[in-house]
mmCIF file of C-alpha atoms and ligand atoms in Angstrom:
data_model
loop_
_atom_site.group_PDB
_atom_site.id
_atom_site.type_symbol
_atom_site.label_atom_id
_atom_site.label_comp_id
_atom_site.label_asym_id
_atom_site.label_seq_id
_atom_site.Cartn_x
_atom_site.Cartn_y
_atom_site.Cartn_z
ATOM 1 C CA MET F 1 -40.521 -16.226 34.721
ATOM 2 C CA GLU F 2 -37.381 -14.996 36.829
ATOM 3 C CA LYS F 3 -37.662 -11.885 39.056
ATOM 4 C CA TRP F 4 -35.081 -9.604 38.502
ATOM 5 C CA ASN F 5 -33.819 -8.296 41.731
ATOM 6 C CA ARG F 6 -30.101 -7.340 43.157
ATOM 7 C CA ARG F 7 -28.853 -10.810 43.155
ATOM 8 C CA THR F 8 -30.027 -11.834 39.512
ATOM 9 C CA PHE F 9 -28.954 -8.444 38.093
ATOM 10 C CA LEU F 10 -25.462 -9.055 39.334
ATOM 11 C CA LYS F 11 -25.253 -12.749 38.092
ATOM 12 C CA ASN F 12 -26.253 -12.087 35.121
ATOM 13 C CA GLY F 13 -24.567 -8.921 34.576
ATOM 14 C CA THR F 14 -21.035 -10.940 35.647
ATOM 15 C CA LYS F 15 -22.223 -13.362 33.002
ATOM 16 C CA GLY F 16 -22.306 -10.574 30.538
ATOM 17 C CA THR F 17 -19.222 -9.216 31.311
ATOM 18 C CA LEU F 18 -17.216 -12.053 31.022
ATOM 19 C CA GLY F 19 -18.422 -12.596 27.661
ATOM 20 C CA MET F 20 -17.805 -9.370 26.476
ATOM 21 C CA LEU F 21 -13.916 -9.508 28.104
ATOM 22 C CA THR F 22 -13.765 -13.046 26.125
ATOM 23 C CA LEU F 23 -14.978 -11.694 22.937
ATOM 24 C CA ALA F 24 -12.823 -8.959 23.094
ATOM 25 C CA VAL F 25 -9.713 -10.774 23.672
ATOM 26 C CA VAL F 26 -9.879 -14.050 21.700
ATOM 27 C CA PRO F 27 -9.021 -12.039 17.960
ATOM 28 C CA ILE F 28 -6.053 -10.265 19.314
ATOM 29 C CA SER F 29 -4.450 -13.542 20.348
ATOM 30 C CA LEU F 30 -5.384 -15.629 17.795
ATOM 31 C CA THR F 31 -4.126 -12.850 15.181
ATOM 32 C CA ALA F 32 -0.777 -12.381 16.990
ATOM 33 C CA CYS F 33 -0.266 -16.296 17.272
ATOM 34 C CA ASN F 34 -0.754 -17.700 13.820
ATOM 35 C CA ASN F 35 -2.075 -16.901 10.326
ATOM 36 C CA GLU F 36 -3.129 -19.963 9.598
ATOM 37 C CA GLU F 37 -5.857 -20.271 12.163
ATOM 38 C CA THR F 38 -8.940 -18.585 11.606
ATOM 39 C CA ILE F 39 -8.885 -15.203 12.704
ATOM 40 C CA ASP F 40 -11.361 -12.473 13.515
ATOM 41 C CA THR F 41 -11.057 -9.975 10.700
ATOM 42 C CA SER F 42 -13.252 -7.340 11.838
ATOM 43 C CA SER F 43 -10.355 -4.967 12.436
ATOM 44 C CA LEU F 44 -8.522 -5.620 9.637
ATOM 45 C CA ALA F 45 -8.694 -4.588 6.039
ATOM 46 C CA LYS F 46 -8.759 -7.186 2.977
ATOM 47 C CA LEU F 47 -6.440 -6.324 0.344
ATOM 48 C CA GLY F 48 -7.213 -9.279 -2.083
ATOM 49 C CA LEU F 49 -5.719 -12.231 -2.684
ATOM 50 C CA LEU F 50 -1.794 -13.079 -2.158
ATOM 51 C CA ASP F 51 -1.284 -14.572 -5.828
ATOM 52 C CA ASP F 52 -2.950 -11.683 -7.137
ATOM 53 C CA ILE F 53 -0.688 -9.222 -4.940
ATOM 54 C CA LYS F 54 2.404 -10.890 -5.395
ATOM 55 C CA LYS F 55 2.227 -10.392 -9.243
ATOM 56 C CA GLY F 56 4.132 -7.057 -10.569
ATOM 57 C CA PRO F 57 4.632 -4.657 -11.718
ATOM 58 C CA PHE F 58 5.930 -3.142 -8.377
ATOM 59 C CA PRO F 59 5.533 -0.584 -6.619
ATOM 60 C CA LYS F 60 1.487 -0.878 -6.900
ATOM 61 C CA LYS F 61 -1.260 0.726 -5.321
ATOM 62 C CA ILE F 62 -4.082 -1.259 -3.590
ATOM 63 C CA ASN F 63 -7.139 0.268 -2.762
ATOM 64 C CA TYR F 64 -9.194 -1.070 0.376
ATOM 65 C CA SER F 65 -12.585 -0.347 1.973
ATOM 66 C CA THR F 66 -13.829 -1.947 5.291
ATOM 67 C CA THR F 67 -15.854 -1.621 8.231
ATOM 68 C CA ILE F 68 -13.973 -1.681 11.435
ATOM 69 C CA LYS F 69 -16.027 -3.165 14.363
ATOM 70 C CA ASP F 70 -14.906 -2.530 17.993
ATOM 71 C CA ALA F 71 -17.073 -3.640 20.460
ATOM 72 C CA TRP F 72 -20.690 -1.776 19.407
ATOM 73 C CA VAL F 73 -18.988 0.847 17.151
ATOM 74 C CA GLU F 74 -18.345 0.633 13.638
ATOM 75 C CA GLN F 75 -16.183 2.663 11.524
ATOM 76 C CA LYS F 76 -15.906 2.959 7.605
ATOM 77 C CA ARG F 77 -12.528 2.911 6.056
ATOM 78 C CA GLU F 78 -11.332 3.857 2.815
ATOM 79 C CA GLY F 79 -7.744 3.984 1.693
ATOM 80 C CA PHE F 80 -5.023 2.576 -0.037
ATOM 81 C CA VAL F 81 -1.596 1.052 0.262
ATOM 82 C CA TYR F 82 1.655 0.895 -1.660
ATOM 83 C CA VAL F 83 3.019 -2.372 -2.271
ATOM 84 C CA ASN F 84 6.650 -3.612 -2.973
ATOM 85 C CA VAL F 85 8.603 -6.546 -2.934
ATOM 86 C CA ASP F 86 11.330 -6.299 0.255
ATOM 87 C CA PRO F 87 14.456 -5.496 -1.042
ATOM 88 C CA GLU F 88 15.529 -7.556 2.080
ATOM 89 C CA ASN F 89 13.861 -10.738 1.385
ATOM 90 C CA ALA F 90 12.127 -10.926 -2.047
ATOM 91 C CA ASN F 91 9.960 -13.615 -0.180
ATOM 92 C CA ASN F 92 8.250 -10.606 1.685
ATOM 93 C CA LEU F 93 5.842 -8.134 0.738
ATOM 94 C CA LEU F 94 6.209 -4.651 1.786
ATOM 95 C CA ILE F 95 3.169 -3.129 2.448
ATOM 96 C CA MET F 96 3.228 0.404 3.150
ATOM 97 C CA SER F 97 1.026 3.109 4.361
ATOM 98 C CA PRO F 98 1.123 6.229 2.021
ATOM 99 C CA VAL F 99 1.048 8.502 4.893
ATOM 100 C CA CYS F 100 3.870 11.069 4.894
ATOM 101 C CA THR F 101 5.969 10.499 8.065
ATOM 102 C CA HIS F 102 6.313 14.199 8.389
ATOM 103 C CA LEU F 103 3.193 15.684 9.149
ATOM 104 C CA GLY F 104 0.796 13.171 7.863
ATOM 105 C CA CYS F 105 -0.447 14.319 4.527
ATOM 106 C CA ILE F 106 -0.739 11.551 1.933
ATOM 107 C CA ALA F 107 2.076 10.775 -0.543
ATOM 108 C CA GLY F 108 1.096 10.227 -4.121
ATOM 109 C CA GLU F 109 2.794 8.455 -6.896
ATOM 110 C CA VAL F 110 5.537 9.821 -9.112
ATOM 111 C CA SER F 111 4.979 9.045 -12.966
ATOM 112 C CA ASP F 112 7.847 8.358 -14.869
ATOM 113 C CA ASP F 113 7.403 11.659 -16.745
ATOM 114 C CA GLU F 114 7.075 13.832 -13.551
ATOM 115 C CA LYS F 115 10.831 12.100 -12.553
ATOM 116 C CA SER F 116 13.754 14.429 -13.395
ATOM 117 C CA GLU F 117 17.094 13.293 -14.305
ATOM 118 C CA SER F 118 18.293 14.124 -10.884
ATOM 119 C CA SER F 119 15.775 12.211 -9.174
ATOM 120 C CA LYS F 120 15.237 9.057 -10.946
ATOM 121 C CA GLU F 121 14.770 7.212 -7.440
ATOM 122 C CA LEU F 122 11.714 9.481 -6.648
ATOM 123 C CA THR F 123 8.716 7.618 -6.555
ATOM 124 C CA PHE F 124 6.198 8.804 -3.864
ATOM 125 C CA TYR F 125 6.056 12.391 -3.152
ATOM 126 C CA CYS F 126 4.236 14.527 -0.464
ATOM 127 C CA PRO F 127 2.974 18.104 -1.796
ATOM 128 C CA CYS F 128 2.561 19.463 1.643
ATOM 129 C CA HIS F 129 5.906 20.160 1.845
ATOM 130 C CA GLY F 130 7.784 18.496 -0.552
ATOM 131 C CA GLY F 131 8.605 15.054 0.933
ATOM 132 C CA GLU F 132 10.229 12.464 -1.102
ATOM 133 C CA TYR F 133 10.661 8.435 -1.152
ATOM 134 C CA ASP F 134 11.983 5.965 -3.179
ATOM 135 C CA GLU F 135 10.057 3.027 -4.478
ATOM 136 C CA PHE F 136 10.298 1.198 -0.942
ATOM 137 C CA GLY F 137 9.092 4.117 0.774
ATOM 138 C CA ILE F 138 13.012 5.246 2.206
ATOM 139 C CA ASN F 139 12.568 8.703 2.602
ATOM 140 C CA ILE F 140 15.510 10.655 0.083
ATOM 141 C CA GLY F 141 14.244 14.306 0.099
ATOM 142 C CA GLY F 142 12.576 17.027 1.691
ATOM 143 C CA PRO F 143 11.414 17.227 5.556
ATOM 144 C CA PRO F 144 10.108 13.411 6.160
ATOM 145 C CA PRO F 145 12.365 11.946 9.278
ATOM 146 C CA ARG F 146 11.698 8.270 8.480
ATOM 147 C CA PRO F 147 10.373 6.072 5.791
ATOM 148 C CA LEU F 148 6.788 4.999 5.107
ATOM 149 C CA ASP F 149 5.326 3.023 8.081
ATOM 150 C CA ILE F 150 4.201 -0.416 7.195
ATOM 151 C CA PHE F 151 1.434 -2.762 7.598
ATOM 152 C CA GLN F 152 2.407 -6.463 8.705
ATOM 153 C CA PRO F 153 -0.149 -8.677 6.930
ATOM 154 C CA ILE F 154 -2.343 -11.712 8.256
ATOM 155 C CA ILE F 155 -2.997 -14.457 5.479
ATOM 156 C CA GLN F 156 -5.859 -16.468 5.742
ATOM 157 C CA ASN F 157 -7.226 -18.606 2.854
ATOM 158 C CA ASN F 158 -4.913 -16.957 0.519
ATOM 159 C CA GLU F 159 -6.116 -13.693 1.368
ATOM 160 C CA VAL F 160 -3.933 -10.796 2.594
ATOM 161 C CA TYR F 161 -5.026 -8.503 5.362
ATOM 162 C CA ILE F 162 -4.053 -5.461 7.132
ATOM 163 C CA PRO F 163 -4.351 -4.098 10.532
ATOM 164 C CA VAL F 164 -5.398 -0.463 9.257
ATOM 165 C CA LEU F 165 -5.414 1.190 12.462
ATOM 166 C CA SER F 166 -1.923 -0.038 13.511
ATOM 167 C CA SER F 167 1.120 0.809 11.542
ATOM 168 C CA THR F 168 4.371 -0.167 12.063
ATOM 169 C CA GLU F 169 7.191 2.388 12.115
ATOM 170 C CA ARG F 170 10.539 1.571 10.329
ATOM 171 C CA THR F 171 13.948 3.122 11.093
HETATM 172 FE FE1 FES Q 201 4.353 15.449 3.860
HETATM 173 FE FE2 FES Q 201 5.371 17.609 5.040
HETATM 174 S S1 FES Q 201 3.155 16.367 5.785
HETATM 175 S S2 FES Q 201 6.263 16.777 3.848
#
């Protein structure tokens, strides 16, 4: 049996540290490089099959439930996103966070019955201070300073994932 002393501790401790660094770095680079490669999904939430998500009607709400693993910490996250077809490129999906860009309340869906004659565009409404967004998450009324944030989807084996902890601001 190997006897532990300062030298073996440093030797084994260094191996362990390098191992942890490698694990911490690999998923980020693979995710950023290529959606076709095998990715580490431990910091992502799965939304479902791309073929299903691409089917209308739009906009639609998709719930997710995931456990984010960061080193030895696990965190359960449940939430939802709104999905629509990108008005600038019909081949892309717009995956929007429901978090209001004013002060962070959750914007809910407005039913057709609730839409008034004057606000046909109104699709998502934040009840906290009256924030209004259209079907593409563009702020059209109230205090929100910018559109709903979006998630950059990552696709693997026809499954759509999003990095739930890092949405992207639109201007
Ligand atoms: Fe949504 Fe203020 S937090 S309008």
